[in-house]
Short mmCIF file of C-alpha atoms and ligand atoms in Angstrom, two decimals:
data_model
loop_
_atom_site.label_atom_id
_atom_site.label_comp_id
_atom_site.label_asym_id
_atom_site.label_seq_id
_atom_site.Cartn_x
_atom_site.Cartn_y
_atom_site.Cartn_z
CA MET A 1 72.32 234.71 77.88
CA ASN A 2 69.26 234.49 80.05
CA VAL A 3 67.77 236.86 82.53
CA GLN A 4 68.48 235.62 86.03
CA THR A 5 68.09 236.81 89.56
CA ILE A 6 71.47 237.98 90.79
CA VAL A 7 72.93 239.97 93.64
CA CYS A 8 75.30 242.43 92.00
CA ASP A 9 78.79 242.31 93.51
CA VAL A 10 79.19 246.06 93.04
CA CYS A 11 75.94 247.78 93.97
CA GLY A 12 74.67 244.91 96.13
CA ASN A 13 71.18 245.09 94.64
CA GLU A 14 69.18 242.01 93.84
CA LYS A 15 68.15 242.23 90.23
CA GLN A 16 66.44 240.38 87.44
CA CYS A 17 68.89 240.89 84.63
CA ILE A 18 71.44 239.39 82.30
CA PRO A 19 74.43 238.84 84.56
CA TYR A 20 77.81 240.05 83.36
CA GLU A 21 81.13 238.81 84.60
CA ALA A 22 83.73 241.57 84.85
CA GLU A 23 87.48 241.13 84.37
CA THR A 24 87.74 241.47 88.11
CA GLY A 25 85.66 238.30 88.51
CA ASP A 26 82.66 240.18 89.91
CA VAL A 27 79.19 239.24 88.74
CA ILE A 28 77.57 242.54 88.03
CA CYS A 29 74.37 244.12 86.80
CA GLU A 30 74.09 246.19 83.63
CA ASN A 31 74.13 249.44 85.62
CA CYS A 32 77.54 248.64 87.01
CA LEU A 33 78.97 247.45 83.71
CA GLN A 34 81.54 249.47 81.79
CA ILE A 35 82.61 248.16 78.40
CA CYS A 36 86.22 249.03 77.62
CA TYR A 37 88.67 248.27 74.87
CA VAL A 38 92.30 247.43 75.34
CA VAL A 39 94.43 248.61 72.43
CA ALA A 40 97.62 246.57 72.43
CA MET A 41 100.36 247.98 70.19
CA LYS A 42 103.13 245.66 69.02
CA ASP A 43 106.59 247.23 69.06
CA LYS A 44 108.67 246.32 65.97
CA LYS A 45 112.00 245.89 67.68
CA SER A 46 111.19 244.27 70.98
CA ASN A 47 107.99 242.45 69.96
CA ARG A 48 106.56 243.67 73.24
CA TYR A 49 103.10 245.11 73.65
CA PHE A 50 102.26 248.59 74.85
CA SER A 51 98.68 248.65 76.06
CA VAL A 52 96.32 251.51 76.56
CA GLY A 53 92.69 251.32 77.42
CA ILE A 54 89.73 253.39 76.38
CA LYS A 55 86.22 253.67 77.63
CA GLY A 56 85.00 254.55 74.12
CA THR A 57 83.98 252.41 71.17
CA TYR A 58 85.87 249.84 69.07
CA GLU A 59 86.14 252.45 66.29
CA GLU A 60 87.72 254.93 68.69
CA GLY A 61 90.15 252.17 69.61
CA GLU A 62 91.12 251.86 65.94
CA ILE A 63 91.58 255.62 65.61
CA LEU A 64 93.78 255.56 68.68
CA ALA A 65 95.84 252.64 67.33
CA LYS A 66 96.44 254.42 64.01
CA GLN A 67 97.38 257.60 65.80
CA LEU A 68 99.85 255.73 67.99
CA ILE A 69 101.39 254.09 64.91
CA ASN A 70 101.77 257.57 63.42
CA ASP A 71 103.08 259.19 66.57
CA PHE A 72 105.66 256.62 67.48
CA GLY A 73 106.72 255.09 64.17
CA THR A 74 107.83 251.99 66.07
CA PHE A 75 104.64 249.97 66.14
CA GLU A 76 103.89 247.45 63.43
CA ASP A 77 100.63 245.97 64.51
CA TYR A 78 97.80 246.26 66.99
CA LYS A 79 95.09 244.21 68.60
CA ILE A 80 91.90 245.50 70.10
CA GLU A 81 90.15 243.50 72.72
CA LYS A 82 86.81 244.18 74.33
CA ILE A 83 86.70 243.75 78.06
CA MET A 84 84.04 244.14 80.71
CA MET A 85 84.91 246.20 83.72
CA THR A 86 82.93 247.47 86.63
CA LYS A 87 82.31 251.21 86.62
CA HIS A 88 83.55 251.51 90.16
CA PHE A 89 86.81 249.74 89.30
CA ILE A 90 87.43 252.20 86.44
CA GLU A 91 86.62 255.16 88.67
CA ALA A 92 88.81 253.89 91.48
CA THR A 93 91.79 253.27 89.26
CA THR A 94 91.47 256.34 87.09
CA SER A 95 90.62 258.87 89.76
CA GLY A 96 93.19 257.49 92.11
CA ARG A 97 95.74 257.08 89.40
CA THR A 98 99.08 258.54 90.08
CA ILE A 99 99.46 260.60 86.94
CA THR A 100 97.44 263.75 86.74
CA GLU A 101 96.60 265.76 83.70
CA ILE A 102 96.34 269.47 83.20
CA SER A 103 93.90 270.65 80.56
CA PRO A 104 95.09 273.09 77.87
CA ARG A 105 92.70 275.70 79.30
CA GLU A 106 94.08 275.31 82.84
CA LEU A 107 97.64 275.49 81.54
CA LYS A 108 96.94 278.64 79.52
CA LYS A 109 95.41 280.28 82.57
CA HIS A 110 98.35 279.21 84.71
CA LEU A 111 100.87 280.63 82.23
CA LYS A 112 98.90 283.87 82.02
CA ASP A 113 99.09 284.15 85.81
CA GLY A 114 102.86 283.94 85.64
CA GLY A 115 103.31 280.16 85.56
CA LYS A 116 105.25 280.10 88.80
CA SER A 117 106.94 276.87 89.78
CA ILE A 118 106.00 274.90 86.70
CA CYS A 119 108.20 273.93 83.82
CA LEU A 120 107.04 272.79 80.40
CA LEU A 121 108.92 269.79 79.07
CA ASP A 122 108.33 268.89 75.44
CA ILE A 123 109.44 265.33 74.67
CA ARG A 124 108.72 265.20 70.94
CA GLU A 125 111.35 264.66 68.26
CA ASP A 126 113.43 267.54 66.86
CA PHE A 127 111.44 267.71 63.62
CA GLU A 128 108.18 267.87 65.53
CA VAL A 129 109.08 270.86 67.68
CA GLU A 130 110.57 272.98 64.89
CA LYS A 131 107.32 274.75 64.18
CA ASP A 132 105.28 274.65 67.33
CA LEU A 133 107.14 274.59 70.62
CA ILE A 134 105.12 276.35 73.33
CA PRO A 135 107.11 279.49 74.28
CA GLY A 136 109.27 278.80 77.31
CA ALA A 137 109.13 275.01 76.97
CA VAL A 138 112.27 272.96 77.45
CA HIS A 139 112.79 270.38 74.72
CA ILE A 140 114.30 266.98 75.42
CA PRO A 141 113.36 264.21 72.95
CA ILE A 142 111.81 261.19 74.62
CA GLN A 143 114.70 258.80 74.15
CA ARG A 144 117.18 261.33 75.62
CA ILE A 145 115.24 261.72 78.89
CA PRO A 146 116.98 258.91 80.82
CA ALA A 147 120.43 260.26 79.93
CA ARG A 148 119.50 263.87 80.71
CA ILE A 149 117.31 263.31 83.74
CA HIS A 150 119.87 265.09 85.96
CA GLU A 151 119.04 268.35 84.14
CA LEU A 152 115.59 268.24 85.73
CA ASP A 153 114.85 269.74 89.12
CA ARG A 154 112.90 267.71 91.69
CA LYS A 155 111.58 270.92 93.28
CA LYS A 156 109.75 271.94 90.15
CA GLU A 157 106.61 270.54 88.64
CA TYR A 158 106.94 269.41 85.04
CA ILE A 159 104.16 269.47 82.49
CA ILE A 160 105.05 266.80 79.94
CA ILE A 161 104.05 267.57 76.37
CA CYS A 162 103.87 265.38 73.27
CA THR A 163 101.58 265.28 70.25
CA ALA A 164 98.47 263.66 71.64
CA GLY A 165 99.28 262.89 75.25
CA TYR A 166 100.26 259.23 75.03
CA ARG A 167 104.03 259.36 74.95
CA ALA A 168 103.80 261.84 77.81
CA LEU A 169 102.05 259.30 80.01
CA TYR A 170 104.90 256.88 79.54
CA ILE A 171 107.51 259.51 80.45
CA CYS A 172 105.42 260.73 83.37
CA GLU A 173 105.50 257.28 84.91
CA PHE A 174 109.24 257.09 84.38
CA LEU A 175 109.91 260.50 85.93
CA GLN A 176 107.56 259.88 88.81
CA GLU A 177 109.33 256.66 89.66
CA ASN A 178 112.48 258.75 89.83
CA GLY A 179 111.00 261.23 92.27
CA TYR A 180 109.90 264.05 89.98
CA LYS A 181 106.62 265.93 90.13
CA VAL A 182 104.83 265.60 86.83
CA LYS A 183 101.59 266.15 84.98
CA THR A 184 100.69 265.52 81.36
CA LEU A 185 99.15 268.08 79.07
CA LYS A 186 95.79 266.55 78.26
CA GLY A 187 95.52 265.88 74.53
CA GLY A 188 99.11 267.06 74.01
CA MET A 189 99.78 269.66 71.31
CA LEU A 190 96.59 268.65 69.52
CA GLY A 191 94.68 269.66 72.61
CA TRP A 192 96.76 272.83 73.01
CA LYS A 193 95.89 273.86 69.45
CA GLY A 194 92.25 273.14 70.08
CA LEU A 195 92.23 270.10 67.80
CA GLY A 196 91.75 267.90 70.81
CA PHE A 197 91.18 264.31 69.97
CA VAL A 198 90.41 263.30 73.48
CA VAL A 199 89.98 259.69 74.37
CA PRO A 200 89.35 258.82 77.98
CA LEU A 201 92.51 256.98 78.85
CA ALA A 202 92.77 254.57 81.68
CA VAL A 203 96.28 253.26 81.41
CA SER A 204 96.51 252.08 84.98
CA THR A 205 93.17 250.35 84.70
CA MET A 206 94.32 248.50 81.67
CA LYS A 207 97.58 247.55 83.27
CA ALA A 208 95.56 246.07 86.06
CA ALA A 209 93.28 244.40 83.54
CA SER A 210 96.26 242.91 81.71
CA LYS A 211 97.56 241.60 84.96
CA LEU A 212 94.23 240.03 85.68
CA ARG A 213 94.35 238.31 82.34
CA GLY A 214 97.70 236.80 83.23
CA ARG A 215 100.07 239.01 81.25
CA LYS A 216 103.31 239.87 82.90
CA LYS A 217 103.88 243.51 83.78
CA ASP A 218 107.13 243.34 81.76
CA ASP A 219 105.14 242.74 78.61
CA LEU A 220 103.89 246.29 78.83
CA LEU A 221 106.27 248.90 77.52
ZN1 ZN B 1 75.11 246.69 90.13
#
């Protein structure tokens, strides 16, 4: 690609640079460019794709895909696609995103201070919680949540816990749509134990990106 004179759609500056076209259709300069990867996981039973996005590298995308295959046990395949986004689009969708995280450090401090008004909800499988349930956490395996949702209290705030923080995002969206106050534990139990494999996640961004690329929202688990 050649260097051209462009007016960047994001920063508005006139620049001599290689123009990039973002997923949003904006022509942008290199300063406003954010390379992302969409990791699309194929579910064995439904053949549907569950997509998450990362701001990291292709290799981090692969690590994430393998971890998701391990965590869920229901994915048979994955695809990783590079996409160009504008930095401001990522910031807008991730900072304004409806699901908030609590870091392990913040949670520990909160629990030390008495942990008023919050409730820990661990959504991992029975065999996963046998050895390391956080004291005081309620355990409801992920697939039992819809049937047992009435056990949850809309006045409380739930911190949703899984292994690495991905399953929790899915359940957070579900609970939020049903009127519950929720946060995810950033990095899940791995983060809690200080093993934090933390990938900047931008699920909502990637949902938007998938939409832009013409996928139906229903294709996303
Ligand atoms: Zn720019």
